[in-house]
mmCIF file of C-alpha atoms in Angstrom:
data_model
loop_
_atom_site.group_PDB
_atom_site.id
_atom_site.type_symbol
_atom_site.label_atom_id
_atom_site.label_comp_id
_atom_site.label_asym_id
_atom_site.label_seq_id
_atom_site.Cartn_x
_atom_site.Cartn_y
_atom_site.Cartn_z
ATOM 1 C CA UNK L 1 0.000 0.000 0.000
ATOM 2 C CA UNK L 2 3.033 2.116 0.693
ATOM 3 C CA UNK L 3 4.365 1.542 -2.482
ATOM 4 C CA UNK L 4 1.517 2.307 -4.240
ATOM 5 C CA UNK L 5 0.969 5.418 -2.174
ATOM 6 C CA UNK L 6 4.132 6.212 -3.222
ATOM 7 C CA UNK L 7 4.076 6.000 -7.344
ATOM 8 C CA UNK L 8 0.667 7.771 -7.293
ATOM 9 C CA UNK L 9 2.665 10.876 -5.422
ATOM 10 C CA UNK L 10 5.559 10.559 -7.966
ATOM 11 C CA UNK L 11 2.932 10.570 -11.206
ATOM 12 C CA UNK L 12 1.245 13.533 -9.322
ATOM 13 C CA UNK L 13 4.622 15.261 -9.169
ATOM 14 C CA UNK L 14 5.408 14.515 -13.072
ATOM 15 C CA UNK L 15 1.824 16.020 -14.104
ATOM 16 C CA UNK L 16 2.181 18.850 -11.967
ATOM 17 C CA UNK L 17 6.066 19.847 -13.291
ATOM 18 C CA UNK L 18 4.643 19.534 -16.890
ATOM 19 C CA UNK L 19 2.143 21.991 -16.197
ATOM 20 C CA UNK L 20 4.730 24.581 -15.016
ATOM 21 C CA UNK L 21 7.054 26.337 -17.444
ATOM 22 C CA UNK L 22 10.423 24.286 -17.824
ATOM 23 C CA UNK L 23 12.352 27.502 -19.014
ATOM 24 C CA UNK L 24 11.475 31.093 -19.979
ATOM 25 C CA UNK L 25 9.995 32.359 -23.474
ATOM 26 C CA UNK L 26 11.633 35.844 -22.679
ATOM 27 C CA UNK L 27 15.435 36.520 -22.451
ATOM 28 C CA UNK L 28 14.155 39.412 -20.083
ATOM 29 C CA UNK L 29 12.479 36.788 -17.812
ATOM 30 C CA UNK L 30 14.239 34.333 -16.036
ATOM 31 C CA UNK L 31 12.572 31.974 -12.843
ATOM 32 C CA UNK L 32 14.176 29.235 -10.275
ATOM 33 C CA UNK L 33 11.428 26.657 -8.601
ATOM 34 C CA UNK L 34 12.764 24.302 -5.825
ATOM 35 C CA UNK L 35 9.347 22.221 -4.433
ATOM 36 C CA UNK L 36 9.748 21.465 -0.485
ATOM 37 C CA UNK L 37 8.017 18.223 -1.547
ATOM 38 C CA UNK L 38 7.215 15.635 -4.925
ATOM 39 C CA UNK L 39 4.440 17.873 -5.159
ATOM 40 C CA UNK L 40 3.940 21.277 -3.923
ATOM 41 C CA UNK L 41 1.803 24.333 -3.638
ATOM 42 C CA UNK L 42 3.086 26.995 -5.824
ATOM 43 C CA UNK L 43 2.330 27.681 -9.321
ATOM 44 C CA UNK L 44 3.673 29.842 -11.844
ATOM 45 C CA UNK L 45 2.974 30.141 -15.965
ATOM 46 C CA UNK L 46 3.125 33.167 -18.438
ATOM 47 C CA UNK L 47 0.306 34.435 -20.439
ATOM 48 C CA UNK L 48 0.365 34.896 -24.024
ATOM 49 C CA UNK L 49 -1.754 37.482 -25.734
ATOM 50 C CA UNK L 50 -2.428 38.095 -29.879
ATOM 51 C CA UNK L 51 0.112 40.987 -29.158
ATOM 52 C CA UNK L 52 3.550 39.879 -29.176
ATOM 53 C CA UNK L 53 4.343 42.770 -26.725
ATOM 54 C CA UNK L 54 3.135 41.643 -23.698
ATOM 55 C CA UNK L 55 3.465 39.287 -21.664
ATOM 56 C CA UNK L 56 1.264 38.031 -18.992
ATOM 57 C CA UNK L 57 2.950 36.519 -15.497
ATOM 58 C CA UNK L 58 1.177 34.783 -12.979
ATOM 59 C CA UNK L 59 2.317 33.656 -9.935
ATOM 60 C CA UNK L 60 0.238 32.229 -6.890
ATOM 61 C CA UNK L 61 1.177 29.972 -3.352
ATOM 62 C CA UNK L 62 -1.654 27.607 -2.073
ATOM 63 C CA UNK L 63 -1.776 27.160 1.457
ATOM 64 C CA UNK L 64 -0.298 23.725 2.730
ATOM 65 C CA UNK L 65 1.443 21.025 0.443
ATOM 66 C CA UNK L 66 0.596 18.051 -1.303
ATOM 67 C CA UNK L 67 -1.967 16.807 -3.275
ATOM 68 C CA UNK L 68 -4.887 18.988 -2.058
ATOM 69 C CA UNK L 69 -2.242 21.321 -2.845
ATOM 70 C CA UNK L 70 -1.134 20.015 -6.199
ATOM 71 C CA UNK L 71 -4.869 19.856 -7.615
ATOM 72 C CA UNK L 72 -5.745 23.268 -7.088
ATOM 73 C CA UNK L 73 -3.124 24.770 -9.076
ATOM 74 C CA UNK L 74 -4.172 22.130 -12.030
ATOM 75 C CA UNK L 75 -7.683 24.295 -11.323
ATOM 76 C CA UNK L 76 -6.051 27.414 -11.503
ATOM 77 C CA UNK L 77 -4.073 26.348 -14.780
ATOM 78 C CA UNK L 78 -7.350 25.215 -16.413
ATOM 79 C CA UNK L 79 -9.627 28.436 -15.432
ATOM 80 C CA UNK L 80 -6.280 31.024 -16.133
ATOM 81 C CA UNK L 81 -6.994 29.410 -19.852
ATOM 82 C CA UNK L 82 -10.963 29.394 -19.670
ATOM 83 C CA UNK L 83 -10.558 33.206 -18.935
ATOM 84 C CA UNK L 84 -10.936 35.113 -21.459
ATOM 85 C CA UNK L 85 -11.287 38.454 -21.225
ATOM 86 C CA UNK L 86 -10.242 38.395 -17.812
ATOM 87 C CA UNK L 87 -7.111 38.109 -18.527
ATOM 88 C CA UNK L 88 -6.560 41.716 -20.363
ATOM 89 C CA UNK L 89 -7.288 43.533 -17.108
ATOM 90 C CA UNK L 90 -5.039 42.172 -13.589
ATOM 91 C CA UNK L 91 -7.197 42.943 -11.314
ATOM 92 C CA UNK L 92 -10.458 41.470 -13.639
ATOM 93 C CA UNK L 93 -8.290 37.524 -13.297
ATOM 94 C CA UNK L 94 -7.900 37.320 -10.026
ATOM 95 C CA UNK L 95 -11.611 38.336 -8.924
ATOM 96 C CA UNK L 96 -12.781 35.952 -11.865
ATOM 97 C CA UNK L 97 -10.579 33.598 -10.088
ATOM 98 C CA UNK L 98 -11.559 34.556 -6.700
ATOM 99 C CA UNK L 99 -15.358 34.009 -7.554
ATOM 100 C CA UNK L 100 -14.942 30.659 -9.212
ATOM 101 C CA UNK L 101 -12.643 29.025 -6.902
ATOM 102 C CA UNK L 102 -14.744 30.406 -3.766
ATOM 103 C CA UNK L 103 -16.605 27.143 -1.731
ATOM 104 C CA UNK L 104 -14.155 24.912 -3.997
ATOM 105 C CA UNK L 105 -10.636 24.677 -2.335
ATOM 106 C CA UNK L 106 -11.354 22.737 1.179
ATOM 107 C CA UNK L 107 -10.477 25.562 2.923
ATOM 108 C CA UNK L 108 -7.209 26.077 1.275
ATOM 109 C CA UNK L 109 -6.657 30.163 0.335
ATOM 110 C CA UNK L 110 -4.216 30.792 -2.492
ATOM 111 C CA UNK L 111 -1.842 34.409 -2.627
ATOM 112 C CA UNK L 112 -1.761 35.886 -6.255
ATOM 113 C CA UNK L 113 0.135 37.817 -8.322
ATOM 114 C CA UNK L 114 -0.542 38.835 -11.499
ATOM 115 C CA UNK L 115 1.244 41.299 -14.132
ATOM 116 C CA UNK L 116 1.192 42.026 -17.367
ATOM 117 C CA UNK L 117 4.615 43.813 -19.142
ATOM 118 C CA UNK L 118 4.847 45.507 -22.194
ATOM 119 C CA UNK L 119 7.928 44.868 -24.141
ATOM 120 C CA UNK L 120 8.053 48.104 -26.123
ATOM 121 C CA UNK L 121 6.663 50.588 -23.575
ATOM 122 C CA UNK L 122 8.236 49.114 -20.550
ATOM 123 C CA UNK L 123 5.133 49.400 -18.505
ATOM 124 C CA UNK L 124 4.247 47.158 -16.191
ATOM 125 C CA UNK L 125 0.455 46.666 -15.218
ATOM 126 C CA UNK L 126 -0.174 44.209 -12.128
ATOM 127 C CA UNK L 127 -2.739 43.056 -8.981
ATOM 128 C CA UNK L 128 -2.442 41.434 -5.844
ATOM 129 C CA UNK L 129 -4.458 39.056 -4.256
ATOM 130 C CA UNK L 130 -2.620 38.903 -0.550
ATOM 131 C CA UNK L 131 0.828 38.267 -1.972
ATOM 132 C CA UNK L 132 4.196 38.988 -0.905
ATOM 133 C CA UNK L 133 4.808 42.679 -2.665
ATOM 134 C CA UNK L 134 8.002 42.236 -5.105
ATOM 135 C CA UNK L 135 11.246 43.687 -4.728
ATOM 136 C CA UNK L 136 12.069 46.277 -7.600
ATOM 137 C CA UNK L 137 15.694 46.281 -7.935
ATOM 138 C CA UNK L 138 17.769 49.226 -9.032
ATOM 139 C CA UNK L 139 21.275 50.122 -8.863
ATOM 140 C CA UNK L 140 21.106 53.038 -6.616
ATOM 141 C CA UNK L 141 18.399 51.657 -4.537
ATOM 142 C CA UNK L 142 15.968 48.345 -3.759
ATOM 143 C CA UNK L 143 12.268 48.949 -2.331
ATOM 144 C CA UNK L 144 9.443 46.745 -2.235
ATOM 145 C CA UNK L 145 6.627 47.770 -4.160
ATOM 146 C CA UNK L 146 3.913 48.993 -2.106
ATOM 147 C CA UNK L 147 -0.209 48.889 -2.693
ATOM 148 C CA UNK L 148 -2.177 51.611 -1.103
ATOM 149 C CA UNK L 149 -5.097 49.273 -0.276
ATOM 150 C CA UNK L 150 -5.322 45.881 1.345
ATOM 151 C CA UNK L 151 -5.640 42.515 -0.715
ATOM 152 C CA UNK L 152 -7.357 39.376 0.070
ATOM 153 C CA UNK L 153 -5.783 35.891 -0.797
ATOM 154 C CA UNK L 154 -8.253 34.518 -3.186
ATOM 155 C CA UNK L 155 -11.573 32.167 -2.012
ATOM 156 C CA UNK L 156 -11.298 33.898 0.739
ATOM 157 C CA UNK L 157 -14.347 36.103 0.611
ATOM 158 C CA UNK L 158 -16.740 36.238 -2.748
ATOM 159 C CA UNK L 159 -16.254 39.174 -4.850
ATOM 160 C CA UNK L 160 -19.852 40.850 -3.581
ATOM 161 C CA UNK L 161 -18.453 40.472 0.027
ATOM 162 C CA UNK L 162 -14.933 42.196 -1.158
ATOM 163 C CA UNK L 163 -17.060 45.378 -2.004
ATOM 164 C CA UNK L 164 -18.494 45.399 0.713
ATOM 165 C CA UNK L 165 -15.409 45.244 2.693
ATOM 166 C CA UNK L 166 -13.428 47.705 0.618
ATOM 167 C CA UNK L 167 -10.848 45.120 -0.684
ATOM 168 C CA UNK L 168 -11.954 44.448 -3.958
ATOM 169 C CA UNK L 169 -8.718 43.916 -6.366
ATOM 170 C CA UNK L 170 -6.941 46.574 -7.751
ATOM 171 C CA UNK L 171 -4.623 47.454 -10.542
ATOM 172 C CA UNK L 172 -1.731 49.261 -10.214
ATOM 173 C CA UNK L 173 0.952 50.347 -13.066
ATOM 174 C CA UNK L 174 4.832 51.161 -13.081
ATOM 175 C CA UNK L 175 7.148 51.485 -15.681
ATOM 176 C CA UNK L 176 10.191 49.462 -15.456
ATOM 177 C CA UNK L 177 13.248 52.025 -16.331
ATOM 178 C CA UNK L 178 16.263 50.067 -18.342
ATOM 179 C CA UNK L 179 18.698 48.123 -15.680
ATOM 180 C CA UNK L 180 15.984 47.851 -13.330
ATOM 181 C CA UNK L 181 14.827 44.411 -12.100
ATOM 182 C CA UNK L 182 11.468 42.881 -10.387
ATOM 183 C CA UNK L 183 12.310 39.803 -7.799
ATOM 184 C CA UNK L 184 8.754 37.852 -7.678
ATOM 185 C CA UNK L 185 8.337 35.503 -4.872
ATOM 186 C CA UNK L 186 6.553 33.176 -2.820
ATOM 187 C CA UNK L 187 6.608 33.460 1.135
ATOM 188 C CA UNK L 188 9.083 30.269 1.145
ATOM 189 C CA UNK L 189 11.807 32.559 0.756
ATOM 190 C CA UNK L 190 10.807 34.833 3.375
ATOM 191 C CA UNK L 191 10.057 32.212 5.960
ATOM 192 C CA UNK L 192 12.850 30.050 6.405
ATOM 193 C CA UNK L 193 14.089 28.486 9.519
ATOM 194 C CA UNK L 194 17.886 27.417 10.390
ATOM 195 C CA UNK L 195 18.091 24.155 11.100
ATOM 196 C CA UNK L 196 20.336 24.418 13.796
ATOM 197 C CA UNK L 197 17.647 26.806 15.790
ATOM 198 C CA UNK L 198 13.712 26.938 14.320
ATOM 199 C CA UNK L 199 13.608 30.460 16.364
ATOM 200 C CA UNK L 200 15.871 32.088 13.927
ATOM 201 C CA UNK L 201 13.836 32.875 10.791
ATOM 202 C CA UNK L 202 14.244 34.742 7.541
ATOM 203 C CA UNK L 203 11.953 37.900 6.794
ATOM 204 C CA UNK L 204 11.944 40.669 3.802
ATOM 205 C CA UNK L 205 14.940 42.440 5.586
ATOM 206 C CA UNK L 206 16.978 39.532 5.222
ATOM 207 C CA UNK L 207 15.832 39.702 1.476
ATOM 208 C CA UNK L 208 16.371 42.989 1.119
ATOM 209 C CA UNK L 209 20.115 42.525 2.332
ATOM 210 C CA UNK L 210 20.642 39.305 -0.329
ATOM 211 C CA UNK L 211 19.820 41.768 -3.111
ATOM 212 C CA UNK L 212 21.617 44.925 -1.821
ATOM 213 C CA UNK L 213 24.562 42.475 -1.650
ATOM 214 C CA UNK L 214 24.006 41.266 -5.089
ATOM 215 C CA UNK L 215 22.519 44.219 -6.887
ATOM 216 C CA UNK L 216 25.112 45.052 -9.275
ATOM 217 C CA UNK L 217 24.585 41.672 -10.982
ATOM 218 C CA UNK L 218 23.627 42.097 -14.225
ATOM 219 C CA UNK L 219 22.718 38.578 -15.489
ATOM 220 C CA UNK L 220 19.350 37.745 -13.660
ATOM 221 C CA UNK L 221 20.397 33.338 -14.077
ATOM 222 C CA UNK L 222 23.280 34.536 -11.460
ATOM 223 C CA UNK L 223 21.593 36.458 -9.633
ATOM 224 C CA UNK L 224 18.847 33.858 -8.361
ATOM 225 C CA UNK L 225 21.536 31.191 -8.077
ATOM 226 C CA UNK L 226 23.343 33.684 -5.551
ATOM 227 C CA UNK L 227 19.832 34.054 -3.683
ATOM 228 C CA UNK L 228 19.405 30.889 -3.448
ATOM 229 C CA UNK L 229 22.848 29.783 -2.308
ATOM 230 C CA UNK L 230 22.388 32.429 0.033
ATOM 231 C CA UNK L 231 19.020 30.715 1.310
ATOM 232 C CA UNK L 232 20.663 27.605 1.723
ATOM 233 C CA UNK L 233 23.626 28.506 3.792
ATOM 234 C CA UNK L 234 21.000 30.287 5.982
ATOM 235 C CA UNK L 235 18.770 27.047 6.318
ATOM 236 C CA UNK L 236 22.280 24.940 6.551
ATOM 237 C CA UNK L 237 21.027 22.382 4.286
ATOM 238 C CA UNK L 238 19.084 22.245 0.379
ATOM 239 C CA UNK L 239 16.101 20.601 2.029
ATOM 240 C CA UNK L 240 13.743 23.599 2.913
ATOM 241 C CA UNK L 241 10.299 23.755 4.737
ATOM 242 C CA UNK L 242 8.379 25.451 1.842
ATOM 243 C CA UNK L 243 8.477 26.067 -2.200
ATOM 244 C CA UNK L 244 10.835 28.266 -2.949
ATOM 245 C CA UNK L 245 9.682 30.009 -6.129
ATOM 246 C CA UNK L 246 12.037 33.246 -7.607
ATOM 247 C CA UNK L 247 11.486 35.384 -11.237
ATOM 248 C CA UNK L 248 12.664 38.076 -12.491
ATOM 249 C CA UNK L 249 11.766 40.228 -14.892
ATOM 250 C CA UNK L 250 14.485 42.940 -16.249
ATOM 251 C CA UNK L 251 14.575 45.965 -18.636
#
């Protein structure tokens, strides 16, 4: 029974990994996933639109691991391509997601992020949904960026109840300057524990002192393999308590 058990987890993992990207479309875009487990929680993918200029990226952590885990992010594969419309607009995906994965996710929640980035104008349109904000990484300087409202993870709360509560999705716009970089993330990279002592834990500070030590890398591949090293010597081993899940996007 073990055994079996065990060959249905490793044919959920080899679904799941075919699902994600295996390497970028865009030599401005460039990601690193390490699961915690043969299957995991987070889930990343790029949206293509008619126009070659943009691209969309989509990035999301399910609560908890597994296959609960695993099969929600097969759901949010499938309804990111039933979309539509949705898709054009940030902030229109993740309530469309929000509404249809609402009373469907056994009380799992699921952090979102969602941009789209326009090759020739460099702007950079995007929406939260309770996500870790990324880190926008310039040569003089390295700030998270910010939202001026608060954002629900998604199937939390319905969409009617988000109006009601004034945290309906929003959209917010940037443009990215030339040598400037985005760091998207999941929370595994912010919530590490050493092995040697589970009190001492990574946060965005430690984050944000990875990248000012690394900032004047200029090829993005080196940079998250630096970040990451720089994870693992902190948790003292490769074998980590959460996905770890990096992009970046550079102009």
């Amino acid at each position: 029974k073990n055994e079996f058990i065990e060959n249905e987890l490793i044919l959920a993992r080899e679904i799941q990994v075919s699902m994600l990207p295996q390497k970028s479309l865009y030599n401005n875009i460039t990601f690193l996933y390490h699961p915690v487990y043969k299957i995991g929680g987070d889930f990343f993918d790029f949206v293509k639109f008619r126009e070659q200029e943009l691209i969309g990226i989509f990035l999301c952590d399910v609560s908890g691991h597994g296959l609960s885990a695993a099969f929600l992010t097969t759901m949010i594969k499938n309804l990111i391509l039933e979309s539509g419309k949705n898709k054009l607009i940030p902030a229109d995906l993740l309530s469309y997601l929000n509404e249809l994965l609402r009373g469907k996710t056994a009380e799992h929640f699921i952090t979102a992020f969602y941009g789209i980035y326009n090759l020739n104008t460099k702007d950079f349109i995007y929406s939260n949904a309770g996500h870790s904000p990324p880190f926008l990484i310039k040569e003089d300087r390295i700030y998270k960026l910010t939202f001026d409202s608060f954002s629900l993870p998604l199937a939390v709360f319905n969409n009617k109840e988000h109006i009601k509560k004034g945290v309906s999705y929003k959209n917010y716009e940037i443009k990215i300057k030339e040598g400037t970089k985005i760091l998207l993330y999941t929370d595994g990279i912010t919530d590490i524990s050493k092995k040697s002592n589970s009190n001492i834990k990574s946060d965005e500070n430690f984050i944000l002192e990875i990248l000012n030590k690394y900032k004047n890398e200029k090829d993005s591949n080196i940079l998250l393999n630096n970040i990451f090293s720089e994870l693992v010597k902190f948790r003292e081993e490769e074998n980590f308590e959460d996905d770890i899940t990096m992009m970046i996007i550079s102009s």
